[in-house]
XYZ file of C-alpha atoms in Angstrom:
610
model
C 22.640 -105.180 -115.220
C 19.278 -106.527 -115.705
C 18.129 -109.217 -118.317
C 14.578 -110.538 -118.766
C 15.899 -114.167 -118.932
C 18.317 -113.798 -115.606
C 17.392 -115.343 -112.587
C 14.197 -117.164 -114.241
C 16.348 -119.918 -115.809
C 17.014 -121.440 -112.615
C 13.243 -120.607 -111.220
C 11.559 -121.140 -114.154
C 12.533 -123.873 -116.569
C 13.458 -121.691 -119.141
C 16.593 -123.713 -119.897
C 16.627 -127.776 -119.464
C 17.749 -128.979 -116.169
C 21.110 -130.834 -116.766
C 21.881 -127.785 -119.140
C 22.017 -125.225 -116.170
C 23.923 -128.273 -114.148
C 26.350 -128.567 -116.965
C 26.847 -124.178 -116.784
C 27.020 -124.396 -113.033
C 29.850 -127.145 -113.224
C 31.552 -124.978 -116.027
C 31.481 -122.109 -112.897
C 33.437 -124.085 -110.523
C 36.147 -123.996 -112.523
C 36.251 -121.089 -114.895
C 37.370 -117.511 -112.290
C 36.423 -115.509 -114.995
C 33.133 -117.243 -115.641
C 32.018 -117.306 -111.851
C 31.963 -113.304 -111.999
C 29.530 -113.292 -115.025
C 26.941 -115.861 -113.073
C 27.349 -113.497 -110.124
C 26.277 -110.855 -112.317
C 24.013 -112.696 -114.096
C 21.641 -114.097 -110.927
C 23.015 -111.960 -108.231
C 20.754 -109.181 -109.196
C 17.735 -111.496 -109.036
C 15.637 -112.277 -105.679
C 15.131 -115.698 -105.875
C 18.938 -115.643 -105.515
C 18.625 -114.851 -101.960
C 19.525 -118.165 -100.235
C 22.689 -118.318 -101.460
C 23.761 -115.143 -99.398
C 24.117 -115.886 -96.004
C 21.720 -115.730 -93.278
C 23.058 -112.823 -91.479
C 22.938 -110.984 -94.744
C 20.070 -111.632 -96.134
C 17.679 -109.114 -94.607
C 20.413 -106.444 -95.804
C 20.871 -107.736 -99.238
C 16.912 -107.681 -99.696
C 16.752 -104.178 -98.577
C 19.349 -103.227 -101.627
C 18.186 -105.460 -104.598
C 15.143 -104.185 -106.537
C 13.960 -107.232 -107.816
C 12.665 -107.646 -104.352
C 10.625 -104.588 -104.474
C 7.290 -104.280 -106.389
C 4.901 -101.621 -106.669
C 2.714 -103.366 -104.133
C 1.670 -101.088 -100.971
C 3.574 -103.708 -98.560
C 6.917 -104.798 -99.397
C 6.346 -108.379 -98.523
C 9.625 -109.258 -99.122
C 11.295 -106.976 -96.921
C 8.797 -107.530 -94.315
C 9.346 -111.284 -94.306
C 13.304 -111.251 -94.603
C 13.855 -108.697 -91.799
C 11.064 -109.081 -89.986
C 10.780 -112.967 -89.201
C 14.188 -113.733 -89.518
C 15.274 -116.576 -91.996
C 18.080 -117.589 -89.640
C 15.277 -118.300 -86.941
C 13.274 -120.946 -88.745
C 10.696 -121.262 -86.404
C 10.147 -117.495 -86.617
C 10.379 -117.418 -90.307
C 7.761 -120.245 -90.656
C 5.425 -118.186 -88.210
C 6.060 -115.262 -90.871
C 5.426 -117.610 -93.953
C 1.935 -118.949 -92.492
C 0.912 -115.273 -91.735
C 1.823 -114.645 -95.050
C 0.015 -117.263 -96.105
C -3.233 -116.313 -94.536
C -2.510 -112.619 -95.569
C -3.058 -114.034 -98.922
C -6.322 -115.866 -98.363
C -7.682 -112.598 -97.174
C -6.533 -110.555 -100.270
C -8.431 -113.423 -102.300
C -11.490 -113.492 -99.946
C -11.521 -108.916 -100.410
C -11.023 -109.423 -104.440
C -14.134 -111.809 -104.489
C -15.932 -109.660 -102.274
C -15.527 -106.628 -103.811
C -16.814 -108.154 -107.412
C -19.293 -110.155 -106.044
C -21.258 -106.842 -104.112
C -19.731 -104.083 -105.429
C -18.377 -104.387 -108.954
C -21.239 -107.124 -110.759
C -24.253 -104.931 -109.510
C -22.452 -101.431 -110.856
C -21.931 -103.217 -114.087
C -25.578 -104.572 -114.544
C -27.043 -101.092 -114.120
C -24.780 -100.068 -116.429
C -25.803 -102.718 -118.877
C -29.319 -101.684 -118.108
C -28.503 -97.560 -118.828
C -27.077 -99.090 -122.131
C -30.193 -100.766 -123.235
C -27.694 -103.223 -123.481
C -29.681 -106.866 -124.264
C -29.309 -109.632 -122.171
C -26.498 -111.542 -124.197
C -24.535 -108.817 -125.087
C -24.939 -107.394 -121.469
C -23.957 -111.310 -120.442
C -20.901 -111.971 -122.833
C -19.194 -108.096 -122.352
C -20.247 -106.436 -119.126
C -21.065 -108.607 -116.720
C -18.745 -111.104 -118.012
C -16.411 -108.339 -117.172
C -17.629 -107.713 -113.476
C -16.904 -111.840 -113.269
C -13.803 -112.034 -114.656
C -12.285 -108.974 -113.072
C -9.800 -110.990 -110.645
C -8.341 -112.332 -113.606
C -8.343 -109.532 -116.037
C -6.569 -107.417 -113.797
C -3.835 -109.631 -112.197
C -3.102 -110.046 -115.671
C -2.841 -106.335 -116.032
C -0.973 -105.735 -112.969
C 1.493 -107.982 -114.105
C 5.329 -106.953 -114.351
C 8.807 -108.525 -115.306
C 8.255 -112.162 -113.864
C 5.031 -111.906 -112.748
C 3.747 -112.434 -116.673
C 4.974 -115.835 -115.926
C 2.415 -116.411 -113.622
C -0.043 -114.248 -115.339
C 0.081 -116.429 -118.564
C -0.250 -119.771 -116.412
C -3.104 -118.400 -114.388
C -5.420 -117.504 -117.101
C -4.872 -121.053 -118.787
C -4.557 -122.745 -115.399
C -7.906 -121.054 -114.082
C -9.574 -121.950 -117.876
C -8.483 -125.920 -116.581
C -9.867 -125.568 -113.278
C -13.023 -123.869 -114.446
C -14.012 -126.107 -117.310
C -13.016 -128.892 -115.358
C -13.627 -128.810 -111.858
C -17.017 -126.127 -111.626
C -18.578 -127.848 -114.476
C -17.916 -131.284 -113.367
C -19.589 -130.141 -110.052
C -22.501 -128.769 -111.165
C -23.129 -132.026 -113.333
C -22.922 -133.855 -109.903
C -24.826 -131.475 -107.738
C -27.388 -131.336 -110.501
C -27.378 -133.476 -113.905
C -29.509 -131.912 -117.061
C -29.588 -131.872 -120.318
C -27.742 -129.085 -122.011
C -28.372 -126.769 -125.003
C -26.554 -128.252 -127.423
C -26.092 -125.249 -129.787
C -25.029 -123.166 -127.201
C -22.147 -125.274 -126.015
C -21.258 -126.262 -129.116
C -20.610 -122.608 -130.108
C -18.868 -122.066 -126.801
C -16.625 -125.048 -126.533
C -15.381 -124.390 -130.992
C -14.553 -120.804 -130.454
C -12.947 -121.403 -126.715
C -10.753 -124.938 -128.312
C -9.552 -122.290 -131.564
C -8.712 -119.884 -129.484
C -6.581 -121.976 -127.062
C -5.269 -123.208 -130.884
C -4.649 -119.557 -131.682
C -3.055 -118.624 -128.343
C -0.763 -121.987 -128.630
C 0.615 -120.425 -132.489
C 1.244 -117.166 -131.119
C 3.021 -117.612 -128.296
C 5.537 -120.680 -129.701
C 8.326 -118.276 -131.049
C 7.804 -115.877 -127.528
C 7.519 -112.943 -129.866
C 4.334 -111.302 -129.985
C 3.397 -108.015 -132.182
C 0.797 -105.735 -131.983
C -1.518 -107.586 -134.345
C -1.501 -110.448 -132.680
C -2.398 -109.205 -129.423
C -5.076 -107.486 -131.269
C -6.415 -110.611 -132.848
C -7.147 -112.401 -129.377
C -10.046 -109.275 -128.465
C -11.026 -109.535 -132.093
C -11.560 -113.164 -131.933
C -13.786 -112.295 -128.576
C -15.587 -109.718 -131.022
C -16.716 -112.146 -133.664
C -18.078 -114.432 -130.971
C -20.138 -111.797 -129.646
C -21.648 -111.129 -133.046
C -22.517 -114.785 -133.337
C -24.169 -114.748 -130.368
C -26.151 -111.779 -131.123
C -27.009 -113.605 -134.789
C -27.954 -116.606 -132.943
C -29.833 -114.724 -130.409
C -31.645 -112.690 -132.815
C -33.093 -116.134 -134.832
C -34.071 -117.527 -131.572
C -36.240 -114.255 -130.822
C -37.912 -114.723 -134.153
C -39.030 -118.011 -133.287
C -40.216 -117.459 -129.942
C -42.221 -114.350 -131.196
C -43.457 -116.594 -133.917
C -44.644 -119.369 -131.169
C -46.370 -116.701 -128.687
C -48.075 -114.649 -131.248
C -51.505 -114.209 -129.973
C -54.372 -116.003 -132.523
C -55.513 -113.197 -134.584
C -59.557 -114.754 -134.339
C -62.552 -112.658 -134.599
C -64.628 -114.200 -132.017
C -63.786 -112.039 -128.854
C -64.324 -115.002 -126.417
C -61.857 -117.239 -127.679
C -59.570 -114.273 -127.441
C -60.550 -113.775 -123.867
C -60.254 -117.645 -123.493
C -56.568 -117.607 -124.782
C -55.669 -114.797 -122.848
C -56.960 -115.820 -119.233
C -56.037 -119.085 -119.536
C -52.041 -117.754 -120.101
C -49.350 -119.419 -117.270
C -48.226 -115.888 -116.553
C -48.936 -117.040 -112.820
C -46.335 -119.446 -113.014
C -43.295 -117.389 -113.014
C -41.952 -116.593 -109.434
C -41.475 -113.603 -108.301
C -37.901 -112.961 -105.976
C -38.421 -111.087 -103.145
C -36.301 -107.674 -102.535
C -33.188 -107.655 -100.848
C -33.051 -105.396 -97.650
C -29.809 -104.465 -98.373
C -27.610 -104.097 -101.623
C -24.285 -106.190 -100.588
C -24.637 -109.424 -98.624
C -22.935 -112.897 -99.226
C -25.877 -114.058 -102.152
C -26.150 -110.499 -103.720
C -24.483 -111.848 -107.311
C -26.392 -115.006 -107.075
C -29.519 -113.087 -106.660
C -28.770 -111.138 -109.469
C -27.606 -113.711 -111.426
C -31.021 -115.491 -110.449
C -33.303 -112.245 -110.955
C -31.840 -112.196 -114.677
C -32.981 -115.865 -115.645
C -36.201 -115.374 -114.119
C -36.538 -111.970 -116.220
C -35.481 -113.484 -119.030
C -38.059 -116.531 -118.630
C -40.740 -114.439 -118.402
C -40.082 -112.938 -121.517
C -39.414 -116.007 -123.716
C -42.741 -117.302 -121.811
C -40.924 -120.648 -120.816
C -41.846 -121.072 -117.035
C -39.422 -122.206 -114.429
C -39.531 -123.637 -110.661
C -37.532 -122.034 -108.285
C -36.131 -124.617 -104.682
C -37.740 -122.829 -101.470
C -34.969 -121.117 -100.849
C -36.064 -118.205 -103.218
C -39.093 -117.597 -100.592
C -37.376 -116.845 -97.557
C -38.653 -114.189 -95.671
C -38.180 -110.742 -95.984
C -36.379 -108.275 -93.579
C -38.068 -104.774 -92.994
C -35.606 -102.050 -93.431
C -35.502 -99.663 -90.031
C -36.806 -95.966 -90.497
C -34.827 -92.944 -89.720
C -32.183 -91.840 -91.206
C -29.411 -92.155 -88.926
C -30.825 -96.070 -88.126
C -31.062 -96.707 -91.793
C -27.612 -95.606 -92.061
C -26.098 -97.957 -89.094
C -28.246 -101.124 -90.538
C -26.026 -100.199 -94.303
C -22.930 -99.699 -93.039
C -23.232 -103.131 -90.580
C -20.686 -105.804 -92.002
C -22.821 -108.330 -90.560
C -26.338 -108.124 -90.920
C -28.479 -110.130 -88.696
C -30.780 -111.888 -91.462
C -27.404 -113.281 -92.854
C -26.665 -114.091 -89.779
C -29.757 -116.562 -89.220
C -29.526 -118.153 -92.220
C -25.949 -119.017 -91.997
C -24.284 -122.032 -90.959
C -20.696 -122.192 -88.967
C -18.323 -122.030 -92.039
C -20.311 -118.806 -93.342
C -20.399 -117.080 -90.259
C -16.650 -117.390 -89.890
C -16.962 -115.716 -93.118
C -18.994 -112.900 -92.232
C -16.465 -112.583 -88.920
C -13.509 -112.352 -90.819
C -14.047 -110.877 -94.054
C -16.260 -107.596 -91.699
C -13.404 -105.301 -91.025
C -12.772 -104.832 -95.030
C -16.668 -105.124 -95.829
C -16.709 -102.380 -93.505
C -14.762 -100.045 -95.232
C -16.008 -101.455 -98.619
C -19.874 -100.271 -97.490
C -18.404 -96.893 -96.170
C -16.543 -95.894 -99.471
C -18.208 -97.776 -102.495
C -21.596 -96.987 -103.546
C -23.838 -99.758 -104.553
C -27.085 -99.616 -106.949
C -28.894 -102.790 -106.521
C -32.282 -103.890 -108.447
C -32.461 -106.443 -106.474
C -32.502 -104.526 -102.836
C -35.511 -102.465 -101.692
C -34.993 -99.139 -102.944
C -32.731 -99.982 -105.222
C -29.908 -99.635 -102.602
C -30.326 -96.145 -102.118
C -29.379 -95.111 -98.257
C -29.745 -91.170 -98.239
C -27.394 -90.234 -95.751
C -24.410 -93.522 -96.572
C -24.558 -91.668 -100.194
C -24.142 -88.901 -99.554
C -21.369 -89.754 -97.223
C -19.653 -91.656 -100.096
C -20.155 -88.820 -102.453
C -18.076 -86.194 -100.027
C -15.175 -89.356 -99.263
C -14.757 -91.452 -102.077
C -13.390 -89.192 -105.270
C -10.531 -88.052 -102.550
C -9.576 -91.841 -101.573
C -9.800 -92.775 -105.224
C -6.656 -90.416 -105.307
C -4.700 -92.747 -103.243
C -4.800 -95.885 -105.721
C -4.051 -93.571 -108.742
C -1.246 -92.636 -107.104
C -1.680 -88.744 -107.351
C -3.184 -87.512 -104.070
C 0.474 -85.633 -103.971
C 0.067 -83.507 -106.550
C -0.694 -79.706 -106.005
C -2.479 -77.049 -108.098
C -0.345 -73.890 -107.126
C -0.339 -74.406 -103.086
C -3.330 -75.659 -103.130
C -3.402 -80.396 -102.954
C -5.398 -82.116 -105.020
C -6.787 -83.719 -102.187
C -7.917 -80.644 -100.578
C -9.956 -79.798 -103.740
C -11.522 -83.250 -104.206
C -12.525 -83.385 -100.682
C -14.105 -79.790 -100.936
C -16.145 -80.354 -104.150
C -17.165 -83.799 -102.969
C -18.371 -82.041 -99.776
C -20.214 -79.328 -101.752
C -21.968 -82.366 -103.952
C -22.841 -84.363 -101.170
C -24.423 -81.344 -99.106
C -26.963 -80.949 -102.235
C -27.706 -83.986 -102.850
C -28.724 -84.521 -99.128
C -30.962 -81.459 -98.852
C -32.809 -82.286 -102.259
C -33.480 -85.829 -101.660
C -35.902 -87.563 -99.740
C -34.659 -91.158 -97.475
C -37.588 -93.150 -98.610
C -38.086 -91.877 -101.706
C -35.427 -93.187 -104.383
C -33.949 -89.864 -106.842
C -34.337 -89.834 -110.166
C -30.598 -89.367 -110.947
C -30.104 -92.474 -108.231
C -28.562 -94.908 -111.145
C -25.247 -92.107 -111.806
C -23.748 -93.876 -108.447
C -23.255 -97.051 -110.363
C -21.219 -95.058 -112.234
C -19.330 -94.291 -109.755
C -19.730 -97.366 -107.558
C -18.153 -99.180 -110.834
C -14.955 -96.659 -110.639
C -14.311 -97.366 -106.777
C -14.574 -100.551 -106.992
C -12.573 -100.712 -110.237
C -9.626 -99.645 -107.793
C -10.165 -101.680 -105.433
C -10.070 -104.684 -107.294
C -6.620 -103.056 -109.109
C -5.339 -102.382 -105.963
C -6.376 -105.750 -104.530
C -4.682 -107.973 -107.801
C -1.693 -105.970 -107.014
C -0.808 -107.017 -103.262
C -1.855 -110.360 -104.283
C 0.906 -110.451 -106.868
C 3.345 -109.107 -105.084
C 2.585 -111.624 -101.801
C 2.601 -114.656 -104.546
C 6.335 -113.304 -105.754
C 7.595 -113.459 -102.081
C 6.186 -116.774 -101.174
C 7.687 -118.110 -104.736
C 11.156 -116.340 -103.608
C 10.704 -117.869 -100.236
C 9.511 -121.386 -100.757
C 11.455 -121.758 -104.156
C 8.219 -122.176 -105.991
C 8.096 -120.955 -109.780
C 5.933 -117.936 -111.045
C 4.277 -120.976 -113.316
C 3.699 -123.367 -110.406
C 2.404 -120.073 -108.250
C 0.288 -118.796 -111.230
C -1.536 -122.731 -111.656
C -2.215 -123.399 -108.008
C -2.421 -120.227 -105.648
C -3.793 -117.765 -107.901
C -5.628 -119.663 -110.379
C -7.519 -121.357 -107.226
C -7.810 -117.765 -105.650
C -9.561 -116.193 -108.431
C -11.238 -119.026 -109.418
C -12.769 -120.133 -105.983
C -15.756 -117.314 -106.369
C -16.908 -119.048 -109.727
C -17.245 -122.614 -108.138
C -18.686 -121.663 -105.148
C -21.445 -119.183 -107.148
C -21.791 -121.747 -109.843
C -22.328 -124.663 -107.456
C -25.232 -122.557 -105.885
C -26.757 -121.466 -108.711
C -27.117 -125.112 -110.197
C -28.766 -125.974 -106.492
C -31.090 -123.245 -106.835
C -32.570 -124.630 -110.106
C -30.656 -123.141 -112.615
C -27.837 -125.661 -114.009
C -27.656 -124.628 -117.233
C -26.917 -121.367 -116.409
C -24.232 -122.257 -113.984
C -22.686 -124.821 -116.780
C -23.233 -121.777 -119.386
C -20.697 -119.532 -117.178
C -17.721 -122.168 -117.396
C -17.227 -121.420 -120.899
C -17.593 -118.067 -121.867
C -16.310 -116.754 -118.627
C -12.635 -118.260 -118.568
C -12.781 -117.318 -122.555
C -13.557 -113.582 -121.788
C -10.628 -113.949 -119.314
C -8.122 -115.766 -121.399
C -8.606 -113.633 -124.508
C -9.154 -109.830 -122.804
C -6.323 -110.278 -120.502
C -3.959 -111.340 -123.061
C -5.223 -109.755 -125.605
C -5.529 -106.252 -123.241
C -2.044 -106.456 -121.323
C -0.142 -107.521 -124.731
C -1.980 -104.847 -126.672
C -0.736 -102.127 -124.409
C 2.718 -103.746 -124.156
C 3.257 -103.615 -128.170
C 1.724 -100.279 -128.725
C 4.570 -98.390 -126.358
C 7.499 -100.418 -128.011
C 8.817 -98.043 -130.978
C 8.895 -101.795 -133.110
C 4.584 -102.959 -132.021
C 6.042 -106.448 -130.789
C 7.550 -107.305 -127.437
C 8.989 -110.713 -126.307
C 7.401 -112.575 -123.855
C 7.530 -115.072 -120.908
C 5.978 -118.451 -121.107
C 7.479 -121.593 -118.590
C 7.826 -124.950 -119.785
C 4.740 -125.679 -118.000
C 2.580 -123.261 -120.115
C 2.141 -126.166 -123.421
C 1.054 -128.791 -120.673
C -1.765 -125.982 -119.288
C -2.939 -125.551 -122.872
C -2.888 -129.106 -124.055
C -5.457 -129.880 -120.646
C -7.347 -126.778 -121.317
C -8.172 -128.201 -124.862
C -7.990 -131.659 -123.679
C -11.313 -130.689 -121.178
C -13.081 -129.019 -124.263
C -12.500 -131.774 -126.626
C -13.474 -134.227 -123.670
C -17.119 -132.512 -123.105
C -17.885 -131.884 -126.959
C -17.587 -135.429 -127.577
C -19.306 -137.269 -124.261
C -22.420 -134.660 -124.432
C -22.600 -135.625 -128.357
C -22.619 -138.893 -127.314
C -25.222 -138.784 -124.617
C -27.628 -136.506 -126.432
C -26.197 -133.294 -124.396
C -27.184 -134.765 -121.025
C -24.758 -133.860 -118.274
C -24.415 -136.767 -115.993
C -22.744 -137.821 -112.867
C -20.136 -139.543 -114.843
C -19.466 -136.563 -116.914
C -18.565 -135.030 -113.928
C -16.138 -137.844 -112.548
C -14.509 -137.653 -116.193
C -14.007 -134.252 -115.759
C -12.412 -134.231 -112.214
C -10.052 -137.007 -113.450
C -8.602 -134.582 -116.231
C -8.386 -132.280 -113.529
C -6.302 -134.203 -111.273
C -4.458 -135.704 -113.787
C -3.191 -132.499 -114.642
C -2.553 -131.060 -111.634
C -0.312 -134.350 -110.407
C 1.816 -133.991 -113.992
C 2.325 -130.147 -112.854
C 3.521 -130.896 -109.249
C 6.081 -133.768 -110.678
C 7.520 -131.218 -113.131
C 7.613 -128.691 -110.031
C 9.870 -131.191 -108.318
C 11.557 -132.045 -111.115
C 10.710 -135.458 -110.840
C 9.560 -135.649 -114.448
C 10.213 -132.932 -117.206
C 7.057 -130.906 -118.140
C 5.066 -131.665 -121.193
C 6.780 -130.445 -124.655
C 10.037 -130.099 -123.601
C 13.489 -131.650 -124.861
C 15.601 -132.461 -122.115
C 18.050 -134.019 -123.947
C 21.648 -132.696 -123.169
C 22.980 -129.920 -126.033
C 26.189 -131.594 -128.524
């Protein structure tokens, strides 16, 4: 038998320490009652040290809370493959593991850095979406993706972790990436904007902390965490709208009839001021989201007519693009380009060494439209490659590349009609002339890499379960450190560079309404899909006892920056930073004691049941 609370009691904290002491000394003595906690935890994985270590490999292979839906069974692989017995061999097994895991974080961030955020701001662009809306929906999407879809991805125990993570990753964003773009780069921040950030982000943590006390959720109140998104986008729309009017009220042109004071107002315009980015040879590379990201602001500076300074690093020189098609082709599909190369130190070259097997099958199988690149990204011949090979490999991931019409596999026709599209589109297109119809492969750039990510967030999960079942580390403790770090590591690093290039503000700006977008869409998404198949529209679900400490430091962090940039007339300083990294720490130290047990975690009653 299998019950949603078995197993996770002794992992998770779901019951008070000395209360699953006091059961396990009412086993010792009761016969009867030692055959219900066999049943009870046998059936669980974490239960696997207390079968014997000639066993254990065997017992794995026939429990199925050991298996997940994962394309390696991690478990498995580590219990029969590195022997436990052998402990040198199964520690060898645990650091590969381990590293395993690093990679699967380094692919995710890849793959939404060059892949997934450029698909989605053509996309925004095709929508005539504006800039905020484009800012707080789609790309906010293309950001958050790690997050939304571990959440999504999520099974049984893993919501554990999936809960902790997105309130874990909201501590470590708001704390530690915008306490270190304060100290990379102090400023003075818009006041109005945080303001309207930090309010909706501290009642929605209020909101989440309501719902989620009785462990009951229903349909409506999943729903109420993406409308609750949805009313702060129309306040930002409001607010975005007023500040247009103003703007277009300060840079009207004088309406004079003298035509050389109008010629005097125009020519004397700081139009020249704005800097211009130069083209990226190539779509993907290790800056292509910060270039983006950058390319934006500028656009968007040019229009409200508010000059800004760009560091040198904005200048660099540009790399010609090779002619001929089959040379164009080999410079795409290169993992490692040679101008990254150059302008790389050690630690990013390791990068580029280790991260180029995946980046080249990434290049080879996900189309990528760029307007930051030359051309757009288009590369006649890699396109037209992807459209003949990636609709059949998308079958793989959807788990369907088995099924048959008549005699006939699915894969068969996908790989035929992709052929047949990919032959036209390469004898009615020109290599350096971009097609008209070049922005559809965002379309379905955005769809591979979709997968991808999916498939990514889904071996990650399942390699966090088996170090949890291995080390005897909690979903909770897994879902605050590993995987809120993993999927939150992109955003500092990005962030950090973006507030060196010039841009602070915009950096800051991303520390609040990304990890909201997160929070709220991948609750409100996996919990909206989990009510609407349950015949009642509610479903219970699993929080740790570390989940109320997570959300009291998530609003503790927000209620810690409204009141010091009040206080300092909105100007981020060093010490703002400091304060911030102390909240941090201080959380992450309470978190590791309750992990060890050598303190209980915050809002719980330990006290022993009359």
């Amino acid at each position: 038998m299998r019950s949603q609370i078995s197993g996770s009691f002794l992992r998770h904290g779901h019951l008070p320490i000395r209360q699953v002491n006091c059961y396990r000394r009412l086993f010792r003595f009761a016969s009867c009652r030692v055959f219900l906690v066999e049943s009870f935890f046998q059936d669980d994985c974490s239960y696997v040290w207390q079968v014997s270590a000639e066993e254990r490999c065997k017992w794995v292979r026939n429990t199925e809370d050991c298996y997940s839906n994962s394309v390696i069974q991690y478990t498995v692989l580590l219990f029969c493959f590195f022997k436990s017995e052998d402990v040198a061999l199964f520690a060898g097994g645990l650091a590969l593991l381990l590293l395993w895991l690093l990679y699967l974080f380094l692919i995710l961030g890849t793959t939404a850095d060059n892949f997934f955020c450029p698909a989605l701001a053509v996309i925004a662009s095709i929508m005539r979406l504006s800039d905020n809306i484009a800012g707080v929906t789609i790309l906010a999407f293309g950001n958050g993706a790690p997050d939304i879809f571990t959440s999504l991805v999520s099974r049984g125990e893993g919501e554990i972790m999936m809960f902790t993570e997105l309130i874990g990753a909201g501590v470590f964003v708001t704390a530690m990436v915008a306490g270190s773009v304060a100290i990379i780069k102090p400023f003075k921040v818009s006041l109005d904007s945080l303001m309207r950030d930090a309010c909706f982000y501290m009642f929605s943590v209020c909101w989440i902390s309501y719902v989620v006390w009785d462990e009951m959720i229903h349909l409506w109140e999943a729903a109420s965490f993406i409308l609750i998104y949805a009313v702060f986008i129309v306040i930002i729309v409001i607010m975005q709208m007023c500040e247009t009017r103003e703007e277009n009220l300060k840079t009207r042109i004088p309406s004079v009839p003298d035509p050389d004071v109008l010629h005097t107002y125009l020519a004397n315009r700081d139009t020249g001021a704005i800097p211009k980015i130069p083209p990226r040879s190539r779509p993907f590379g290790l800056r292509a989201k910060l270039d983006i990201a950058v390319a934006t602001e500028v656009e968007r500076s040019k229009i409200l007519g508010d000059p800004i300074q760009l560091s040198p690093e904005i200048s660099d020189h540009v790399f010609e693009r090779p002619k001929g098609l089959f040379r164009e082709f080999l410079y795409d599909v290169n993992p490692i380009s040679a101008e990254e190369w150059k302008k790389s130190g050690i630690l990013l070259r390791t990068v580029l060494v280790v991260r180029s097997p995946a980046m080249f099958l990434l290049q080879l199988s996900i189309p990528v439209v760029d307007p930051t690149a030359t051309k757009n990204g288009w590369s006649k011949l890699l396109n037209c490659f992807q459209l003949c090979v990636t609709p059949t490999i998308a079958l793989f991931p959807l788990e369907i590349w088995e099924t048959t019409f008549g005699n006939v596999p699915i894969v068969a026709i996908f790989l035929a009609a992709g052929a047949v599209i990919g032959v036209i589109v390469f004898l009615t297109t020109h290599a350096d002339r971009v097609p008209k119809f070049h922005n559809a492969f965002a379309f379905l750039g955005f769809l591979a890499a979709m997968l991808t990510v999916y498939l990514v967030a889904g071996e990650i999960m399942a390699a966090l379960q088996c170090i949890g079942y291995a080390c005897s580390i909690s979903d909770a403790m897994l879902g605050i450190t590993f995987l809120a770090w993993g999927n939150s590591i992109g955003d500092l690093i990005s962030n950090v560079a973006i507030a060196r290039r010039g841009f602070p503000r915009m950096g800051y700006a991303a520390c609040f309404g990304g990890p909201m977008f997160n929070t709220l869409l991948g609750l409100g998404l996996k919990y909206s899909i989990a009510t609407a198949t349950d015949p009642e529209q509610q479903t219970k679900i699993r929080i740790s006892d570390m989940a109320p400490g997570c959300l009291a430091f998530l609003l503790c962090s927000l209620v810690a920056t409204v009141l010091y940039l009040n206080i300092t007339g909105a100007i981020a300083r060093q010490s703002y930073g400091g304060l911030l990294y102390s909240i941090y720490f201080s959380f992450i130290l309470i978190q590791f004691l309750s992990e060890l047990h050598v303190i209980h975690p915050l809002g719980t009653d330990h006290r022993p049941d009359i």
